[in-house]
Structure formats: C-alpha cells, structure tokens
mmCIF file of C-alpha atoms in Angstrom:
data_model
loop_
_atom_site.group_PDB
_atom_site.id
_atom_site.type_symbol
_atom_site.label_atom_id
_atom_site.label_comp_id
_atom_site.label_asym_id
_atom_site.label_seq_id
_atom_site.Cartn_x
_atom_site.Cartn_y
_atom_site.Cartn_z
ATOM 1 C CA MET O 14 21.123 71.572 -64.234
ATOM 2 C CA ARG O 15 23.927 71.045 -61.764
ATOM 3 C CA LYS O 16 22.133 72.943 -59.032
ATOM 4 C CA TRP O 17 18.967 71.066 -59.532
ATOM 5 C CA LEU O 18 20.802 67.799 -59.009
ATOM 6 C CA ILE O 19 22.575 68.990 -55.834
ATOM 7 C CA ILE O 20 19.151 70.100 -54.538
ATOM 8 C CA MET O 21 17.776 66.666 -55.272
ATOM 9 C CA ALA O 22 20.758 65.110 -53.512
ATOM 10 C CA LEU O 23 20.191 67.138 -50.420
ATOM 11 C CA VAL O 24 16.579 66.431 -50.425
ATOM 12 C CA SER O 25 17.415 62.613 -50.716
ATOM 13 C CA ALA O 26 19.992 62.911 -47.950
ATOM 14 C CA SER O 27 17.377 64.673 -45.733
ATOM 15 C CA MET O 28 14.783 62.056 -46.393
ATOM 16 C CA LEU O 29 17.332 59.283 -45.529
ATOM 17 C CA VAL O 30 18.257 60.910 -42.285
ATOM 18 C CA SER O 31 14.654 61.553 -41.483
ATOM 19 C CA CYS O 32 13.649 57.974 -41.880
ATOM 20 C CA SER O 33 16.759 56.824 -39.945
ATOM 21 C CA LYS O 34 15.522 58.989 -36.985
ATOM 22 C CA GLU O 35 11.928 57.388 -37.022
ATOM 23 C CA LYS O 36 12.974 53.740 -36.719
ATOM 24 C CA ALA O 37 11.295 52.179 -33.600
ATOM 25 C CA THR O 38 13.334 50.671 -30.818
ATOM 26 C CA PRO O 39 11.575 47.365 -29.532
ATOM 27 C CA ASP O 40 10.387 47.330 -26.007
ATOM 28 C CA ALA O 41 11.823 44.990 -23.538
ATOM 29 C CA PRO O 42 9.431 42.025 -22.558
ATOM 30 C CA ASP O 43 7.463 42.436 -19.431
ATOM 31 C CA THR O 44 8.769 40.470 -16.452
ATOM 32 C CA PRO O 45 6.002 38.239 -15.015
ATOM 33 C CA PRO O 46 5.544 38.871 -11.071
ATOM 34 C CA VAL O 47 6.745 36.359 -8.710
ATOM 35 C CA LYS O 48 4.076 34.423 -6.922
ATOM 36 C CA ALA O 49 3.690 31.426 -4.548
ATOM 37 C CA PRO O 50 4.189 28.064 -6.095
ATOM 38 C CA GLU O 51 1.358 25.838 -7.293
ATOM 39 C CA ILE O 52 1.309 22.227 -6.189
ATOM 40 C CA HIS O 53 -1.117 19.136 -6.694
ATOM 41 C CA THR O 54 -1.324 16.245 -4.341
ATOM 42 C CA SER O 55 -1.823 13.210 -6.582
ATOM 43 C CA GLU O 56 -2.621 10.071 -4.801
ATOM 44 C CA VAL O 57 -2.085 7.816 -1.751
ATOM 45 C CA THR O 58 -0.844 4.270 -2.575
ATOM 46 C CA ASP O 59 0.904 1.353 -0.713
ATOM 47 C CA VAL O 60 -1.079 1.844 2.472
ATOM 48 C CA SER O 61 -0.086 -0.633 5.319
ATOM 49 C CA GLU O 62 -0.383 -0.826 9.064
ATOM 50 C CA LYS O 63 2.468 1.516 9.630
ATOM 51 C CA SER O 64 3.201 3.467 6.329
ATOM 52 C CA ALA O 65 1.700 5.040 3.314
ATOM 53 C CA LYS O 66 3.137 6.469 0.023
ATOM 54 C CA LEU O 67 2.050 9.897 -1.070
ATOM 55 C CA SER O 68 2.713 11.389 -4.538
ATOM 56 C CA TRP O 69 2.332 14.964 -5.809
ATOM 57 C CA THR O 70 3.235 17.168 -8.935
ATOM 58 C CA LEU O 71 4.652 20.710 -8.768
ATOM 59 C CA THR O 72 2.758 22.598 -11.471
ATOM 60 C CA SER O 73 4.594 25.884 -11.033
ATOM 61 C CA ASN O 74 7.499 27.164 -8.834
ATOM 62 C CA GLY O 75 5.804 30.722 -9.094
ATOM 63 C CA GLY O 76 8.805 32.195 -10.971
ATOM 64 C CA ALA O 77 11.134 31.723 -7.958
ATOM 65 C CA ALA O 78 13.378 28.990 -6.799
ATOM 66 C CA LEU O 79 11.847 26.575 -4.201
ATOM 67 C CA THR O 80 13.421 26.378 -0.876
ATOM 68 C CA ASP O 81 11.412 23.391 0.156
ATOM 69 C CA GLN O 82 8.708 20.871 -0.720
ATOM 70 C CA GLY O 83 7.208 17.800 0.650
ATOM 71 C CA ILE O 84 4.305 16.219 2.465
ATOM 72 C CA VAL O 85 2.578 17.464 5.615
ATOM 73 C CA PHE O 86 0.100 15.186 7.448
ATOM 74 C CA GLY O 87 -1.944 14.563 10.609
ATOM 75 C CA LYS O 88 -5.155 13.453 11.952
ATOM 76 C CA ASN O 89 -7.105 16.732 11.365
ATOM 77 C CA ALA O 90 -8.334 17.986 8.131
ATOM 78 C CA GLU O 91 -6.059 20.297 5.962
ATOM 79 C CA PRO O 92 -2.826 19.910 7.929
ATOM 80 C CA THR O 93 -0.330 22.785 7.784
ATOM 81 C CA LEU O 94 3.397 23.051 8.578
ATOM 82 C CA GLU O 95 2.371 24.428 11.863
ATOM 83 C CA SER O 96 -0.344 21.985 12.792
ATOM 84 C CA GLY O 97 0.888 18.845 11.207
ATOM 85 C CA GLN O 98 3.916 16.612 10.780
ATOM 86 C CA LYS O 99 6.362 17.306 8.030
ATOM 87 C CA VAL O 100 8.240 15.047 5.781
ATOM 88 C CA SER O 101 10.637 17.181 3.419
ATOM 89 C CA ALA O 102 11.743 16.216 -0.005
ATOM 90 C CA GLY O 103 14.076 19.220 -0.422
ATOM 91 C CA ARG O 104 14.539 20.505 -4.066
ATOM 92 C CA ARG O 105 13.343 17.480 -6.139
ATOM 93 C CA PRO O 106 11.846 17.176 -9.589
ATOM 94 C CA VAL O 107 8.559 18.438 -10.297
ATOM 95 C CA GLU O 108 6.973 14.880 -9.886
ATOM 96 C CA CYS O 109 7.709 13.440 -6.548
ATOM 97 C CA SER O 110 6.664 10.775 -3.874
ATOM 98 C CA LEU O 111 7.550 10.148 -0.255
ATOM 99 C CA THR O 112 6.668 7.241 2.240
ATOM 100 C CA LEU O 113 5.137 8.310 5.500
ATOM 101 C CA GLU O 114 6.502 5.897 8.171
ATOM 102 C CA ASN O 115 5.840 4.956 11.899
ATOM 103 C CA LEU O 116 2.038 5.590 11.450
ATOM 104 C CA GLU O 117 -0.509 4.216 13.918
ATOM 105 C CA ASP O 118 -2.347 1.233 12.618
ATOM 106 C CA TRP O 119 -6.173 1.517 11.925
ATOM 107 C CA THR O 120 -6.153 5.319 11.982
ATOM 108 C CA GLU O 121 -7.424 7.809 9.655
ATOM 109 C CA TYR O 122 -4.969 10.547 8.432
ATOM 110 C CA HIS O 123 -5.071 13.644 6.223
ATOM 111 C CA ALA O 124 -2.137 14.513 3.993
ATOM 112 C CA ARG O 125 -1.291 16.973 1.392
ATOM 113 C CA ALA O 126 1.741 18.330 -0.537
ATOM 114 C CA TYR O 127 3.441 21.563 0.192
ATOM 115 C CA ALA O 128 5.896 23.906 -1.690
ATOM 116 C CA ILE O 129 7.725 27.033 -0.337
ATOM 117 C CA ASN O 130 9.449 29.830 -2.297
ATOM 118 C CA ALA O 131 10.434 33.485 -1.453
ATOM 119 C CA VAL O 132 6.748 34.579 -1.724
ATOM 120 C CA GLY O 133 5.069 32.058 0.564
ATOM 121 C CA THR O 134 3.776 28.414 1.109
ATOM 122 C CA SER O 135 1.171 26.720 -0.998
ATOM 123 C CA TYR O 136 -0.665 23.431 -0.273
ATOM 124 C CA GLY O 137 -2.186 20.835 -2.575
ATOM 125 C CA GLU O 138 -5.443 18.896 -2.007
ATOM 126 C CA ASP O 139 -6.112 17.256 1.280
ATOM 127 C CA LEU O 140 -6.346 13.499 0.766
ATOM 128 C CA ILE O 141 -7.757 11.070 3.445
ATOM 129 C CA PHE O 142 -6.523 7.545 3.856
ATOM 130 C CA GLU O 143 -6.811 4.916 6.704
ATOM 131 C CA THR O 144 -3.913 2.708 7.734
ATOM 132 C CA LYS O 145 -4.584 -1.018 7.892
ATOM 133 C CA ALA O 146 -5.456 -2.783 11.027
ATOM 134 C CA LYS O 147 -3.364 -5.389 12.725
ATOM 135 C CA ASP O 148 -4.824 -8.792 12.713
ATOM 136 C CA VAL O 149 -4.085 -9.223 16.418
ATOM 137 C CA ARG O 150 -3.301 -6.410 18.977
ATOM 138 C CA THR O 151 -1.634 -7.159 22.160
ATOM 139 C CA ILE O 152 -2.358 -5.330 25.271
ATOM 140 C CA ASN O 153 0.180 -5.452 28.056
ATOM 141 C CA LEU O 154 -0.941 -4.491 31.705
ATOM 142 C CA ASP O 155 2.368 -4.605 33.651
ATOM 143 C CA GLY O 156 3.137 -8.043 32.407
ATOM 144 C CA VAL O 157 -0.298 -9.306 32.148
ATOM 145 C CA ILE O 158 -1.165 -9.732 28.434
ATOM 146 C CA PHE O 159 -4.446 -10.245 26.532
ATOM 147 C CA LYS O 160 -4.971 -9.957 22.795
ATOM 148 C CA MET O 161 -7.765 -8.316 20.656
ATOM 149 C CA VAL O 162 -8.721 -9.855 17.305
ATOM 150 C CA PHE O 163 -9.650 -7.800 14.275
ATOM 151 C CA VAL O 164 -13.028 -8.286 12.870
ATOM 152 C CA GLU O 165 -13.582 -6.761 9.378
ATOM 153 C CA GLY O 166 -17.005 -5.125 9.122
ATOM 154 C CA GLY O 167 -19.801 -6.350 6.702
ATOM 155 C CA SER O 168 -23.301 -7.567 6.628
ATOM 156 C CA PHE O 169 -24.762 -10.755 7.963
ATOM 157 C CA THR O 170 -28.143 -12.347 8.836
ATOM 158 C CA MET O 171 -28.621 -12.105 12.443
ATOM 159 C CA GLY O 172 -30.886 -14.419 14.526
ATOM 160 C CA ALA O 173 -32.174 -17.906 13.991
ATOM 161 C CA MET O 174 -33.277 -19.125 10.715
ATOM 162 C CA GLU O 175 -36.779 -20.586 10.179
ATOM 163 C CA GLY O 176 -36.801 -24.326 10.858
ATOM 164 C CA ASP O 177 -34.201 -24.232 13.524
ATOM 165 C CA ILE O 178 -35.974 -26.213 16.390
ATOM 166 C CA PHE O 179 -33.592 -25.206 18.938
ATOM 167 C CA ALA O 180 -34.061 -21.431 18.496
ATOM 168 C CA LYS O 181 -35.608 -19.323 21.234
ATOM 169 C CA SER O 182 -38.454 -16.944 20.332
ATOM 170 C CA TYR O 183 -36.389 -13.852 20.975
ATOM 171 C CA GLU O 184 -33.876 -15.014 18.200
ATOM 172 C CA LYS O 185 -36.522 -14.541 15.445
ATOM 173 C CA PRO O 186 -37.045 -13.119 12.970
ATOM 174 C CA ALA O 187 -33.810 -13.337 11.207
ATOM 175 C CA HIS O 188 -32.771 -10.071 9.832
ATOM 176 C CA LYS O 189 -29.904 -8.236 8.120
ATOM 177 C CA VAL O 190 -27.398 -6.274 10.255
ATOM 178 C CA THR O 191 -24.388 -4.242 8.965
ATOM 179 C CA LEU O 192 -21.407 -3.578 11.349
ATOM 180 C CA ASP O 193 -18.275 -1.405 10.939
ATOM 181 C CA SER O 194 -14.966 -3.165 11.608
ATOM 182 C CA TYR O 195 -14.084 -3.669 15.253
ATOM 183 C CA TYR O 196 -11.665 -5.447 17.575
ATOM 184 C CA ILE O 197 -13.014 -8.190 20.017
ATOM 185 C CA GLY O 198 -11.233 -10.105 22.765
ATOM 186 C CA GLN O 199 -9.522 -13.299 21.609
ATOM 187 C CA CYS O 200 -11.110 -14.968 24.525
ATOM 188 C CA GLU O 201 -13.331 -14.017 27.626
ATOM 189 C CA VAL O 202 -11.830 -11.785 30.215
ATOM 190 C CA THR O 203 -9.755 -14.000 32.601
ATOM 191 C CA ASN O 204 -9.313 -13.923 36.310
ATOM 192 C CA GLU O 205 -5.653 -12.633 35.648
ATOM 193 C CA VAL O 206 -6.719 -9.719 33.508
ATOM 194 C CA TRP O 207 -9.601 -8.833 35.854
ATOM 195 C CA ASN O 208 -7.387 -8.769 38.844
ATOM 196 C CA MET O 209 -4.820 -6.642 37.333
ATOM 197 C CA VAL O 210 -7.364 -4.049 35.949
ATOM 198 C CA MET O 211 -9.613 -3.901 39.084
ATOM 199 C CA GLU O 212 -7.023 -4.533 41.957
ATOM 200 C CA GLY O 213 -3.724 -3.754 40.193
ATOM 201 C CA ARG O 214 -2.140 -7.222 41.083
ATOM 202 C CA ALA O 215 -1.187 -10.300 39.444
ATOM 203 C CA PRO O 216 -2.811 -13.666 40.621
ATOM 204 C CA SER O 217 -1.590 -14.945 44.070
ATOM 205 C CA LEU O 218 0.051 -18.331 44.415
ATOM 206 C CA THR O 219 -3.489 -19.791 45.551
ATOM 207 C CA GLU O 220 -5.008 -18.321 42.346
ATOM 208 C CA GLN O 221 -2.444 -19.704 39.826
ATOM 209 C CA ASN O 222 -4.751 -22.610 38.724
ATOM 210 C CA GLU O 223 -7.546 -20.321 37.867
ATOM 211 C CA ARG O 224 -5.493 -17.415 36.284
ATOM 212 C CA PHE O 225 -6.562 -18.175 32.750
ATOM 213 C CA LEU O 226 -10.076 -19.207 33.497
ATOM 214 C CA PRO O 227 -12.809 -16.752 32.598
ATOM 215 C CA VAL O 228 -14.007 -14.433 35.365
ATOM 216 C CA VAL O 229 -17.599 -15.181 36.669
ATOM 217 C CA GLN O 230 -20.254 -13.836 38.866
ATOM 218 C CA LYS O 231 -19.728 -10.248 38.014
ATOM 219 C CA SER O 232 -22.687 -7.867 37.695
ATOM 220 C CA TRP O 233 -23.487 -5.640 34.689
ATOM 221 C CA ASN O 234 -22.514 -2.601 36.665
ATOM 222 C CA THR O 235 -19.271 -4.158 37.848
ATOM 223 C CA CYS O 236 -18.304 -5.124 34.201
ATOM 224 C CA HIS O 237 -18.833 -1.331 33.231
ATOM 225 C CA ASP O 238 -16.556 -0.429 36.147
ATOM 226 C CA PHE O 239 -13.947 -2.764 34.689
ATOM 227 C CA ILE O 240 -14.276 -1.144 31.084
ATOM 228 C CA ASP O 241 -13.915 2.245 32.676
ATOM 229 C CA SER O 242 -10.814 1.330 34.610
ATOM 230 C CA LEU O 243 -9.290 -0.386 31.561
ATOM 231 C CA ASN O 244 -9.851 2.688 29.350
ATOM 232 C CA ARG O 245 -8.140 4.879 32.074
ATOM 233 C CA GLN O 246 -5.144 2.508 32.292
ATOM 234 C CA THR O 247 -4.629 2.160 28.524
ATOM 235 C CA GLY O 248 -5.890 5.397 27.087
ATOM 236 C CA MET O 249 -7.870 3.289 24.603
ATOM 237 C CA ASN O 250 -11.735 3.027 23.976
ATOM 238 C CA PHE O 251 -12.847 -0.425 25.036
ATOM 239 C CA CYS O 252 -16.521 -1.245 25.447
ATOM 240 C CA LEU O 253 -18.606 -4.383 25.957
ATOM 241 C CA PRO O 254 -19.626 -6.035 22.515
ATOM 242 C CA THR O 255 -23.129 -5.530 21.209
ATOM 243 C CA GLU O 256 -25.257 -8.641 20.648
ATOM 244 C CA ALA O 257 -24.674 -8.220 16.925
ATOM 245 C CA GLN O 258 -21.016 -7.663 17.223
ATOM 246 C CA TRP O 259 -20.712 -10.981 19.399
ATOM 247 C CA GLU O 260 -22.786 -13.055 17.114
ATOM 248 C CA PHE O 261 -20.994 -11.807 13.996
ATOM 249 C CA ALA O 262 -17.659 -12.752 15.648
ATOM 250 C CA ALA O 263 -18.920 -16.035 16.853
ATOM 251 C CA ARG O 264 -20.161 -16.867 13.368
ATOM 252 C CA GLY O 265 -16.609 -16.182 11.993
ATOM 253 C CA GLY O 266 -17.391 -12.870 10.489
ATOM 254 C CA LEU O 267 -16.746 -12.481 6.690
ATOM 255 C CA LYS O 268 -14.875 -15.677 6.784
ATOM 256 C CA THR O 269 -17.710 -17.909 7.914
ATOM 257 C CA LYS O 270 -18.784 -20.972 5.900
ATOM 258 C CA GLY O 271 -21.763 -21.680 8.045
ATOM 259 C CA GLY O 272 -22.026 -24.644 10.337
ATOM 260 C CA HIS O 273 -22.326 -25.255 14.173
ATOM 261 C CA TYR O 274 -19.114 -23.397 15.177
ATOM 262 C CA SER O 275 -17.318 -20.251 14.109
ATOM 263 C CA GLY O 276 -16.277 -20.815 10.560
ATOM 264 C CA GLY O 277 -17.453 -24.266 10.009
ATOM 265 C CA ASP O 278 -18.691 -27.651 11.536
ATOM 266 C CA ALA O 279 -15.205 -28.825 12.770
ATOM 267 C CA ILE O 280 -14.542 -27.715 16.357
ATOM 268 C CA ASP O 281 -10.834 -28.279 15.858
ATOM 269 C CA ASP O 282 -10.789 -25.732 13.108
ATOM 270 C CA VAL O 283 -12.232 -23.032 15.262
#
C-alpha cells in the first residue's frame, strides 16, 4: 500500500513537471514599419491682396519624429520644396495654420502642406487661390506716373437699347456680353506718358501746359508700338481695350445705376 502511494506521488510530480514545461511564452508584439508621414491640406482663408492663410492636418507621423512641416507654394501646380517657396512651422501640433505674406496682388497661386520625417517627405492636396486685386495700381516710369483702375468682371447688355433715337445702326442690336476682370487706364494716355514711353523723356518747358492733355493724332499702328514699348519697359502685359471692355468701364461696370454717365446721371459723381 505504501509503495502504491509513492508511485502515485511520483506520477503526480511527473505530471506537474510536464505541465510546467508545456506552458507557452507570449510572443512580443510586431513593431509596425516606419513610413513617410501623412498630411492633409485643409483650406485657404483670409485671402487679401498680399496674404493668405493656409491650414493643414497631420494625420500620421509615419511612426517617426517629424523634422519639419509647413506650407510650400508657387505659381505652378503641385509645388515642391525644390520648385516652390517654403514657410516652415517646425514641430507643431497635428492641426496647424500659417499665413503666407508678401504675395503679388491679383495672382493665382498653388499651395500645399508638407511634412518630413526620417523616411521622406510627403505633400498634401494642391489648393489653388487668387489674391485680391488692388482697386488702383500705380505705374511709375522714371517719375512719370499713371494709374490703372480695377474693373470687376461680369455681364452687361452691350449696345444701344431700342428706342434710343441717338443710336447709330452699328450699335444695335443690344446683346449680352460677359467679361473677365481687368484693369483700365484711369484716364486717357497723356502727352507726358506718351513722351516718356516713346521717347524716354519728360515734357519740355514748352510742353508743360499740355503734359496732362490726352495724346492725339496717333495712328493705330503707332498706338500698338506704344503698347509694345510700354510692355518692354514695365515687364507687364498691357493692351488696347476691346470695345466691350471700354463700354463696360464707361457704363460703370457692375456698379452702374444706369443714366447718361458712368454710374449715373450726375456728371459730378462720375
């Protein structure tokens, strides 16, 4: 009887030892691979003549610390750190915004967020915005100044209305015309501006009384020569206004209230 009990005890001990040896050791969790960050360009707000606010969200750092993030922008689509201009935010929270400054007025820009970690650089969506136009642009030609006025684009009825007894036959029928925004000279080209562009000189003493009068007796071809010379000197893109552009501006553009003059019937309000 005692023998049997001992055998059973040995068997039990063996079973206990055997069970202890078969106990599983939990595996260590897999470490996710490090990858490039993920970033989302959210929106463009507060657009002015010279600035715009860009917002973005960092959706993932890719499993590695960020070294930089911010906004890259330019005039071409999908700007990069190599092709565009960068405004860095450094190491900021996942939701961020920056203000782009010193932009050109009335200019289309592309902008998108970027983020950098040890793996590489990622970009968000390419957002397009256009800075606002100045109401008046001043052009300075070696001290001779003229101004261009902004005309917001829109639709209007071009031509003379039925019943206008003073209308010419070529002014009819009245029809709808839609124009993009543009700038037009605040006044006609003066003798002073013409002389500076075409001859590179200011008015002489004998011309002082006529310096602000409109230039006259110039041919169509000569006017185009004037435009070509003005474009070369300023690096801008001037042209002669179309008949529709001239009439729209003369009517007061979108601000017109009808009447005989630009914007109304009172000549002093023009």
